[in-house]
Amino acid sequence: MDFDETIQEKTKRINRGNSFYPTKSSSRIADGDSSDQLRPVFKSRETINNEKLWSIMGSYLKNDVETIQQNIVNHIEYTLARTRFNFDNNGCYNATAHAIRDRLIESWNDTQQHWTNQDPKRIYYMSLEFLLGRHMQNALTNLRIEGAFKQALQDLGFKLEEIYEEEHDPALGNGGLGRLAACFLDSMATLDLPAWGYGIRYNYGIFAQKIVNGYQMEVPDYWLTYGNPWEIERVDVNYPVRFYGRTRKVTENGKEKTVWEGGEVVLAQAYDNPIPGYNTFTTINLRLWRSVPVQEFDFSLFNQADYFKAIEARQRAEYISSVLYPNDSTYSGKELRLKQQYFFVCATLQDIIRRFKKRRRTWKDFPEKVCVQLNDTHPGLAIVELLRILMDLEGLDREAAWTIVSKTFAYTNHTVLPEALEKWGVDLIGALLPRHLEIIYEINHFWLQKIEQKFPGDVSKLGPMSLIEEEHGKRVRIANLCVVGTFAVNGVAALHTELLKTTIFKDFHQLFPKKIQNKTNGVTPRRWILCCNPGLAELYTRVLGGVGWVNELDLIRQIEKKADNAEFQRVWAEIKLQNKRRLVKWVKSHCGITIDENSLFDIMVKRMHEYKRQLMNALYAIYRYFQIKNATPEERLNFVPRTIFIGGKAAPGYTTAKRVIKLINAIGEVVNNDKEVNQYLKVVFLPNYNVSNAEVIIPAAELSQHISTAGMEASGTSNMKFAMNGCLIIGTMDGANVEIAEEAGKENLFIFGALVDEVNGLRQKVSLDW
């Protein structure tokens, strides 16, 4: 469908039965257009039987200002039950969110119906984290109706920018892994791919970080306190999930099979979150699971005055989806984490299989219609669960079931640190998931036989490649399971992938030389330029003559021609200054620190970890402080004023990382209050780093630091976001820095430090010297 295709032509094309999908050159009706936009018919019998219904639902909601205003006002009164006398910013946010969601649901329904009719192979992205960020601006931007909503709200007496601030970030992720998952959803929708995301609807998610006397304090992130207008609760979509119990052998039709019974059962209830693509009608789904009890309330116990016991089952069930990454330093914490992972994969696979069974076909067709991507090892038990379903419930033999399983899953690895690879104690799995432990041992048995056949007489391969670690108590290596049970394994940067092949998965690579592939991480320019840096986005659009760069970022290479243009430089510098002023205002509001907008903004924001080396940056701040302090007043004039910003959360049990946060705040306390130095240097710790805060922080950066020890960072994605927003990188040749240097040119990065092949030698030298 071309840009200039008329509504009438589109209607005729749809009714001829052509694809619902617009082509790559297609777009939605222009922002603010009041034309009728007819929906596809899909040639179903219901079209004939429900002519009145189809007539009423035959058009998409209009996007002119007057219609939008009417939608918002209707939701104020009919959805929120408010009046014109009780119409504040929060009420306006909720009503506006519902008005946008109405439009998302229309496209979501038509997208799903199209895929049901076409029956393509579907992609299912399973991730324990989805760090989505706020929905409203992203939805308006991708639907290309932000201008119309801005005008509609302005006429009603509200500012869209202020309404954006009413939204609370969904607390569904922690770091780059979750942000990558969110970017993939945006990209898959934009590319019109038949994809679904699956995760957990955490009540509290990751904690909110507060800084008290320089120390990190973790407080619950009550992101659902006022509800979530973007989600659709599916009370009719729920699946049973079993824990504990026992197994027994039975014979049916002359065949022996295993039955898992008893124990404890909870329900996984679905909550759907529409994810729109940019400038396309495609809206895909993120389905999140909430754990609820099978029986809400034990009335007999309540009547016996055992009030706490009456609700005990409910509480146990709800704990499962309460918090992202509960502290696993205790047995109960480990058990809860494992419960979360199995709960998530069990419900997801039941949902996938239900959809697969809508059409009559055999199980051999399953890998031709289903591809499941495992984002890290957290969903790794899905391999075992699908095998259990096929063998125990569907009656397939082990060989046939394993063939299907190994053609269905692919696995993304996010770390080369052996201590970061998940391992679950055999005793824990045996107690919580007894049937799964039996299957894991069965997989391991035939897997070790295969290794012996491939490497006869080489027993040194068996230990590292086994699914069971024997040292320090028996544990199941989930990463090894993910390599064995998938058709592809990918690293997330070229360097990281090569390290997988030569270090932790070396033996697997020798056995499967084509299985480990590189898929360098990426970030979406929709959120990380178009939404968070509208000034820069407008400049790109003006210079490049359109918004094509939003989907084809390579087009911005053409801007190089403008590098020496004085007017272009002036506009670029003004955009950066406006972004810096926005961050100055944010820091004053959240930290109480006054920043010089003309100082050099040197920013490092990421999860707090020793290998990311925030400590080294803190030591540099101390070094620079003493350089300035020991200089004469005349010498100090030669120092370029610099503000060093560092932000990130430390895991609650990670004492060293939390001490680094305290150190950074202590440095800031000294530096910022030293009148001889503070006009040349300030140090600020940015609290509660999350997606929305990043959207303020990243566009303001002039320098950003990505300084992990070479070979330690799998990829990194914040480096890409900073680079996309006109920031220079100070970094090591680690992770995606390597590929950014190749794309942008090493001359445009400040690279330092040992290369990956030099690091081990340095470690050995230090060890010997010590």
Short mmCIF file of C-alpha atoms in Angstrom, two decimals, residues 362-769:
data_model
loop_
_atom_site.label_atom_id
_atom_site.label_comp_id
_atom_site.label_asym_id
_atom_site.label_seq_id
_atom_site.Cartn_x
_atom_site.Cartn_y
_atom_site.Cartn_z
CA THR A 362 0.56 -33.38 13.80
CA TRP A 363 3.26 -32.75 16.36
CA LYS A 364 5.87 -32.98 13.61
CA ASP A 365 4.52 -29.64 12.41
CA PHE A 366 5.25 -27.96 15.74
CA PRO A 367 8.77 -26.67 14.90
CA GLU A 368 7.44 -25.47 11.53
CA LYS A 369 4.89 -23.25 13.29
CA VAL A 370 6.61 -22.38 16.57
CA CYS A 371 9.98 -20.81 17.35
CA VAL A 372 10.75 -19.97 20.98
CA GLN A 373 13.63 -17.64 21.84
CA LEU A 374 14.97 -18.04 25.39
CA ASN A 375 16.33 -14.73 26.66
CA ASP A 376 19.14 -16.00 28.92
CA THR A 377 18.88 -19.15 31.05
CA HIS A 378 15.87 -18.04 33.12
CA PRO A 379 13.35 -19.71 30.75
CA GLY A 380 15.64 -22.72 30.25
CA LEU A 381 13.26 -25.12 32.01
CA ALA A 382 10.95 -24.70 29.01
CA ILE A 383 13.09 -27.31 27.24
CA VAL A 384 12.34 -29.86 29.96
CA GLU A 385 8.69 -28.82 30.27
CA LEU A 386 7.95 -29.25 26.56
CA LEU A 387 9.63 -32.65 26.65
CA ARG A 388 7.44 -33.60 29.63
CA ILE A 389 4.28 -32.50 27.84
CA LEU A 390 5.13 -34.41 24.67
CA MET A 391 6.10 -37.63 26.47
CA ASP A 392 3.77 -37.73 29.48
CA LEU A 393 0.66 -35.98 28.16
CA GLU A 394 0.80 -36.42 24.39
CA GLY A 395 2.25 -39.94 24.34
CA LEU A 396 5.29 -39.36 22.09
CA ASP A 397 8.38 -41.49 22.57
CA ARG A 398 11.54 -39.83 23.86
CA GLU A 399 13.36 -39.71 20.53
CA ALA A 400 10.44 -38.13 18.64
CA ALA A 401 9.78 -35.67 21.47
CA TRP A 402 13.44 -34.64 21.67
CA THR A 403 13.59 -34.04 17.91
CA ILE A 404 10.67 -31.62 18.22
CA VAL A 405 12.07 -29.87 21.28
CA SER A 406 15.56 -29.38 19.83
CA LYS A 407 14.10 -27.81 16.68
CA THR A 408 11.83 -25.42 18.60
CA PHE A 409 14.09 -23.44 20.94
CA ALA A 410 16.93 -20.97 20.46
CA TYR A 411 18.97 -19.48 23.30
CA THR A 412 20.53 -16.06 23.87
CA ASN A 413 23.52 -16.07 26.21
CA HIS A 414 24.29 -12.85 28.10
CA THR A 415 27.47 -13.62 30.03
CA VAL A 416 30.84 -15.33 29.84
CA LEU A 417 31.26 -15.23 33.62
CA PRO A 418 31.05 -18.84 34.84
CA GLU A 419 29.74 -17.75 38.25
CA ALA A 420 26.84 -15.92 36.57
CA LEU A 421 25.56 -19.02 34.74
CA GLU A 422 22.52 -20.44 36.51
CA LYS A 423 22.86 -23.70 38.41
CA TRP A 424 20.09 -25.22 40.50
CA GLY A 425 20.67 -27.75 43.25
CA VAL A 426 19.48 -31.26 42.44
CA ASP A 427 17.77 -31.50 45.84
CA LEU A 428 15.84 -28.29 45.20
CA ILE A 429 14.65 -29.32 41.74
CA GLY A 430 13.83 -32.82 42.99
CA ALA A 431 11.60 -31.44 45.74
CA LEU A 432 9.89 -28.73 43.70
CA LEU A 433 9.77 -30.38 40.26
CA PRO A 434 10.31 -34.13 40.74
CA ARG A 435 9.32 -35.13 37.20
CA HIS A 436 11.60 -32.52 35.66
CA LEU A 437 14.61 -33.83 37.55
CA GLU A 438 13.92 -37.31 36.18
CA ILE A 439 13.77 -35.90 32.65
CA ILE A 440 16.98 -33.89 33.14
CA TYR A 441 18.80 -37.07 34.18
CA GLU A 442 17.35 -38.85 31.17
CA ILE A 443 18.52 -36.08 28.82
CA ASN A 444 21.94 -36.12 30.44
CA HIS A 445 22.23 -39.89 30.02
CA PHE A 446 21.71 -39.92 26.26
CA TRP A 447 23.71 -36.68 25.91
CA LEU A 448 26.78 -38.15 27.61
CA GLN A 449 26.44 -41.24 25.41
CA LYS A 450 26.56 -38.95 22.37
CA ILE A 451 29.72 -37.27 23.69
CA GLU A 452 31.39 -40.63 24.23
CA GLN A 453 30.55 -41.62 20.65
CA LYS A 454 31.90 -38.34 19.29
CA PHE A 455 35.04 -38.30 21.43
CA PRO A 456 35.80 -41.96 22.18
CA GLY A 457 38.21 -42.39 25.06
CA ASP A 458 38.28 -38.66 25.90
CA VAL A 459 36.72 -38.65 29.36
CA SER A 460 37.87 -35.06 29.92
CA LYS A 461 34.89 -33.88 27.84
CA LEU A 462 32.26 -35.55 30.01
CA GLY A 463 32.58 -33.40 33.13
CA PRO A 464 32.43 -29.89 31.55
CA MET A 465 29.71 -30.87 29.05
CA SER A 466 27.46 -32.74 31.49
CA LEU A 467 24.19 -31.16 32.53
CA ILE A 468 25.03 -32.09 36.13
CA GLU A 469 27.87 -30.44 38.04
CA GLU A 470 29.26 -32.88 40.57
CA GLU A 471 31.56 -30.58 42.57
CA HIS A 472 30.33 -28.80 45.71
CA GLY A 473 27.04 -30.69 45.70
CA LYS A 474 25.15 -31.80 42.62
CA ARG A 475 23.69 -28.95 40.60
CA VAL A 476 21.96 -28.71 37.23
CA ARG A 477 23.77 -26.47 34.75
CA ILE A 478 20.96 -24.60 33.02
CA ALA A 479 23.30 -23.02 30.46
CA ASN A 480 24.49 -26.46 29.32
CA LEU A 481 20.85 -27.56 29.10
CA CYS A 482 20.11 -24.52 26.92
CA VAL A 483 22.98 -25.35 24.56
CA VAL A 484 22.04 -29.02 24.29
CA GLY A 485 18.29 -28.47 23.87
CA THR A 486 18.27 -25.71 21.23
CA PHE A 487 18.96 -25.42 17.51
CA ALA A 488 20.92 -22.16 17.86
CA VAL A 489 22.84 -20.26 20.52
CA ASN A 490 23.72 -16.61 20.07
CA GLY A 491 26.07 -14.20 21.74
CA VAL A 492 25.15 -10.53 21.91
CA ALA A 493 28.29 -8.93 20.42
CA ALA A 494 30.98 -10.17 18.05
CA LEU A 495 33.63 -10.30 20.79
CA HIS A 496 31.27 -11.98 23.24
CA THR A 497 30.32 -14.64 20.70
CA GLU A 498 33.97 -15.47 19.99
CA LEU A 499 34.57 -15.77 23.74
CA LEU A 500 31.66 -18.21 24.01
CA LYS A 501 33.32 -20.37 21.37
CA THR A 502 36.73 -20.27 23.04
CA THR A 503 35.85 -20.32 26.76
CA ILE A 504 32.68 -21.51 28.50
CA PHE A 505 31.18 -23.33 25.46
CA LYS A 506 34.46 -24.38 23.84
CA ASP A 507 33.70 -28.09 23.91
CA PHE A 508 30.15 -27.56 22.65
CA HIS A 509 31.47 -25.47 19.77
CA GLN A 510 33.82 -28.30 18.83
CA LEU A 511 30.85 -30.67 18.68
CA PHE A 512 28.42 -28.18 17.02
CA PRO A 513 30.62 -25.76 15.02
CA LYS A 514 27.65 -23.92 13.46
CA LYS A 515 25.36 -23.69 16.48
CA ILE A 516 26.89 -20.63 18.19
CA GLN A 517 26.11 -17.49 16.18
CA ASN A 518 26.48 -13.79 16.73
CA LYS A 519 23.48 -11.47 17.04
CA THR A 520 24.77 -8.14 18.29
CA ASN A 521 22.34 -6.38 20.60
CA GLY A 522 20.50 -3.34 19.36
CA VAL A 523 18.25 -0.56 20.59
CA THR A 524 15.19 1.01 19.03
CA PRO A 525 15.62 4.51 17.59
CA ARG A 526 11.90 5.08 18.15
CA ARG A 527 12.28 5.42 21.92
CA TRP A 528 15.95 6.38 22.08
CA ILE A 529 15.89 9.24 19.56
CA LEU A 530 12.36 10.01 18.43
CA CYS A 531 10.81 9.98 21.92
CA CYS A 532 13.64 11.04 24.22
CA ASN A 533 15.37 13.57 21.95
CA PRO A 534 12.69 15.26 19.82
CA GLY A 535 14.98 18.16 18.93
CA LEU A 536 17.57 15.86 17.39
CA ALA A 537 14.83 13.80 15.71
CA GLU A 538 13.43 16.95 14.12
CA LEU A 539 16.89 17.92 12.89
CA TYR A 540 17.44 14.48 11.35
CA THR A 541 14.03 14.60 9.67
CA ARG A 542 14.62 18.09 8.27
CA VAL A 543 18.11 17.38 6.96
CA LEU A 544 17.26 13.94 5.56
CA GLY A 545 13.95 15.03 4.04
CA GLY A 546 11.66 12.63 5.89
CA VAL A 547 11.25 10.11 8.70
CA GLY A 548 12.71 7.16 6.83
CA TRP A 549 15.69 7.19 9.19
CA VAL A 550 13.41 6.08 12.06
CA ASN A 551 13.29 2.57 10.58
CA GLU A 552 16.54 2.70 8.58
CA LEU A 553 19.05 4.30 10.91
CA ASP A 554 21.87 3.85 8.38
CA LEU A 555 20.39 6.85 6.57
CA ILE A 556 21.84 9.21 9.16
CA ARG A 557 25.27 8.63 7.62
CA GLN A 558 24.23 11.29 5.14
CA ILE A 559 24.47 13.85 7.94
CA GLU A 560 28.27 13.56 7.79
CA LYS A 561 28.09 15.93 4.82
CA LYS A 562 26.84 18.61 7.21
CA ALA A 563 29.62 18.17 9.79
CA ASP A 564 31.45 21.37 8.75
CA ASN A 565 28.31 23.42 8.15
CA ALA A 566 28.26 26.30 10.64
CA GLU A 567 24.46 26.54 10.80
CA PHE A 568 24.12 22.78 11.34
CA GLN A 569 26.71 22.96 14.12
CA ARG A 570 24.82 25.84 15.76
CA VAL A 571 21.50 23.97 15.71
CA TRP A 572 23.17 20.75 16.96
CA ALA A 573 24.81 22.63 19.85
CA GLU A 574 21.53 24.33 20.76
CA ILE A 575 19.72 20.98 20.87
CA LYS A 576 22.42 19.57 23.17
CA LEU A 577 22.20 22.64 25.42
CA GLN A 578 18.43 22.31 25.75
CA ASN A 579 18.86 18.64 26.72
CA LYS A 580 21.51 19.59 29.27
CA ARG A 581 19.17 22.17 30.80
CA ARG A 582 16.50 19.51 31.15
CA LEU A 583 18.95 17.30 33.08
CA VAL A 584 20.10 20.25 35.21
CA LYS A 585 16.49 20.80 36.24
CA TRP A 586 16.03 17.07 36.96
CA VAL A 587 19.17 16.93 39.14
CA LYS A 588 18.10 20.00 41.10
CA SER A 589 14.69 18.43 41.72
CA HIS A 590 15.90 14.91 42.63
CA CYS A 591 19.33 15.54 44.17
CA GLY A 592 19.21 19.15 45.35
CA ILE A 593 22.47 19.93 43.52
CA THR A 594 22.98 22.94 41.25
CA ILE A 595 24.86 22.11 38.06
CA ASP A 596 26.61 24.44 35.62
CA GLU A 597 24.93 23.80 32.27
CA ASN A 598 28.12 24.88 30.50
CA SER A 599 30.28 22.26 32.20
CA LEU A 600 31.23 19.10 30.33
CA PHE A 601 28.67 16.38 31.15
CA ASP A 602 30.56 13.12 31.77
CA ILE A 603 27.98 10.37 32.43
CA MET A 604 28.15 6.71 33.46
CA VAL A 605 24.81 5.00 34.12
CA LYS A 606 24.41 1.23 34.31
CA ARG A 607 23.86 -1.60 36.76
CA MET A 608 26.38 -1.40 39.60
CA HIS A 609 28.91 -4.21 39.28
CA GLU A 610 32.62 -4.65 39.88
CA TYR A 611 33.35 -5.65 36.28
CA LYS A 612 31.65 -2.50 34.97
CA ARG A 613 34.24 -0.56 37.03
CA GLN A 614 32.28 2.35 38.45
CA LEU A 615 34.98 2.25 41.14
CA MET A 616 37.62 3.23 38.59
CA ASN A 617 35.52 6.21 37.55
CA ALA A 618 35.16 7.20 41.21
CA LEU A 619 38.93 7.00 41.67
CA TYR A 620 39.34 9.24 38.63
CA ALA A 621 37.02 11.78 40.25
CA ILE A 622 39.27 11.77 43.34
CA TYR A 623 42.37 12.16 41.14
CA ARG A 624 40.86 15.10 39.25
CA TYR A 625 39.75 16.71 42.50
CA PHE A 626 43.30 16.73 43.85
CA GLN A 627 44.65 17.96 40.52
CA ILE A 628 42.38 21.00 40.79
CA LYS A 629 42.84 21.40 44.54
CA ASN A 630 46.64 21.46 44.29
CA ALA A 631 46.68 23.87 41.35
CA THR A 632 47.15 27.60 41.70
CA PRO A 633 44.18 29.89 40.93
CA GLU A 634 45.79 30.72 37.59
CA GLU A 635 46.38 27.05 36.75
CA ARG A 636 42.78 26.19 37.58
CA LEU A 637 41.62 28.39 34.72
CA ASN A 638 43.07 25.78 32.35
CA PHE A 639 40.67 23.09 33.62
CA VAL A 640 37.53 22.57 31.57
CA PRO A 641 34.64 22.53 34.10
CA ARG A 642 33.29 18.99 34.31
CA THR A 643 30.32 17.34 36.00
CA ILE A 644 30.73 13.62 36.61
CA PHE A 645 27.39 11.79 36.82
CA ILE A 646 27.23 8.15 37.95
CA GLY A 647 24.01 6.19 38.40
CA GLY A 648 22.78 2.64 38.77
CA LYS A 649 21.26 0.15 41.18
CA ALA A 650 23.18 -2.46 43.18
CA ALA A 651 21.58 -5.82 43.90
CA PRO A 652 20.31 -5.85 47.50
CA GLY A 653 22.82 -8.50 48.57
CA TYR A 654 25.79 -7.08 46.63
CA THR A 655 27.73 -5.43 49.46
CA THR A 656 30.74 -4.32 47.40
CA ALA A 657 28.60 -2.55 44.81
CA LYS A 658 26.64 -0.80 47.55
CA ARG A 659 29.88 0.40 49.11
CA VAL A 660 30.90 1.91 45.77
CA ILE A 661 27.62 3.87 45.75
CA LYS A 662 28.46 5.17 49.22
CA LEU A 663 31.96 6.12 48.04
CA ILE A 664 30.61 8.06 45.05
CA ASN A 665 28.22 9.99 47.27
CA ALA A 666 31.01 10.67 49.79
CA ILE A 667 33.23 12.02 47.00
CA GLY A 668 30.38 14.24 45.84
CA GLU A 669 29.85 15.52 49.37
CA VAL A 670 33.49 16.66 49.55
CA VAL A 671 33.89 17.95 45.99
CA ASN A 672 30.58 19.77 45.69
CA ASN A 673 31.11 21.67 48.96
CA ASP A 674 34.70 22.71 48.28
CA LYS A 675 34.48 26.32 47.08
CA GLU A 676 37.97 26.17 45.59
CA VAL A 677 37.04 23.24 43.35
CA ASN A 678 33.29 23.08 42.77
CA GLN A 679 33.25 25.61 39.95
CA TYR A 680 35.56 23.25 38.01
CA LEU A 681 34.27 19.86 39.15
CA LYS A 682 31.11 18.36 40.57
CA VAL A 683 30.22 14.74 41.26
CA VAL A 684 26.57 13.60 41.25
CA PHE A 685 25.06 10.19 41.93
CA LEU A 686 21.83 9.88 39.92
CA PRO A 687 19.28 7.94 42.01
CA ASN A 688 16.79 5.29 40.88
CA TYR A 689 18.10 4.86 37.35
CA ASN A 690 15.31 3.54 35.10
CA VAL A 691 14.05 3.95 31.54
CA SER A 692 12.23 7.25 32.09
CA ASN A 693 15.20 8.78 33.88
CA ALA A 694 17.48 7.50 31.12
CA GLU A 695 15.36 9.39 28.59
CA VAL A 696 16.36 12.60 30.39
CA ILE A 697 19.97 11.64 31.14
CA ILE A 698 21.20 10.18 27.85
CA PRO A 699 20.36 13.06 25.46
CA ALA A 700 22.27 15.46 27.76
CA ALA A 701 25.55 13.51 27.74
CA GLU A 702 28.67 14.81 26.02
CA LEU A 703 30.95 12.05 27.30
CA SER A 704 29.82 8.60 28.44
CA GLN A 705 31.93 5.93 30.09
CA HIS A 706 31.79 2.22 29.19
CA ILE A 707 34.96 0.96 30.81
CA SER A 708 34.48 -2.72 31.69
CA THR A 709 37.51 -4.99 31.67
CA ALA A 710 37.88 -6.35 28.13
CA GLY A 711 36.11 -9.69 27.82
CA MET A 712 33.73 -9.12 30.73
CA GLU A 713 30.86 -7.14 29.20
CA ALA A 714 28.72 -9.27 26.90
CA SER A 715 27.52 -6.32 24.84
CA GLY A 716 26.07 -3.30 26.57
CA THR A 717 23.24 -1.31 25.06
CA SER A 718 23.53 2.04 26.84
CA ASN A 719 26.68 2.69 24.79
CA MET A 720 24.50 2.53 21.66
CA LYS A 721 21.91 4.90 23.13
CA PHE A 722 24.57 7.46 24.06
CA ALA A 723 26.24 7.24 20.66
CA MET A 724 22.87 7.67 18.88
CA ASN A 725 22.32 10.89 20.82
CA GLY A 726 25.54 12.59 19.79
CA CYS A 727 27.76 11.59 22.69
CA LEU A 728 31.43 10.57 22.60
CA ILE A 729 32.39 7.29 24.31
CA ILE A 730 35.26 6.79 26.72
CA GLY A 731 35.70 3.03 26.79
CA THR A 732 37.61 -0.18 26.54
CA MET A 733 37.50 -2.52 23.56
CA ASP A 734 34.82 -4.64 25.16
CA GLY A 735 31.33 -5.75 24.21
CA ALA A 736 29.60 -3.67 21.56
CA ASN A 737 32.20 -0.88 21.96
CA VAL A 738 34.22 -2.87 19.43
CA GLU A 739 31.49 -2.70 16.80
CA ILE A 740 30.62 0.92 17.61
CA ALA A 741 34.28 1.77 16.96
CA GLU A 742 34.08 -0.06 13.62
CA GLU A 743 30.92 1.81 12.62
CA ALA A 744 31.72 5.27 13.96
CA GLY A 745 35.50 5.11 13.51
CA LYS A 746 38.01 4.68 16.33
CA GLU A 747 38.95 8.32 15.95
CA ASN A 748 35.51 9.22 17.30
CA LEU A 749 35.90 7.22 20.53
CA PHE A 750 38.37 7.57 23.40
CA ILE A 751 39.65 3.99 23.65
CA PHE A 752 42.03 2.85 26.37
CA GLY A 753 43.06 -0.24 28.32
CA ALA A 754 44.19 -3.80 27.65
CA LEU A 755 42.65 -5.84 24.86
CA VAL A 756 40.90 -9.10 25.65
CA ASP A 757 43.89 -11.27 24.65
CA GLU A 758 46.14 -9.22 26.96
CA VAL A 759 43.93 -9.39 30.04
CA ASN A 760 44.73 -12.96 31.09
CA GLY A 761 48.46 -12.28 30.86
CA LEU A 762 48.06 -9.23 33.05
CA ARG A 763 46.03 -11.24 35.59
CA GLN A 764 48.74 -13.90 35.76
CA LYS A 765 51.44 -11.26 36.13
CA VAL A 766 49.57 -9.53 38.95
CA SER A 767 48.98 -12.89 40.64
CA LEU A 768 52.69 -13.76 40.43
CA ASP A 769 53.75 -10.31 41.62
#
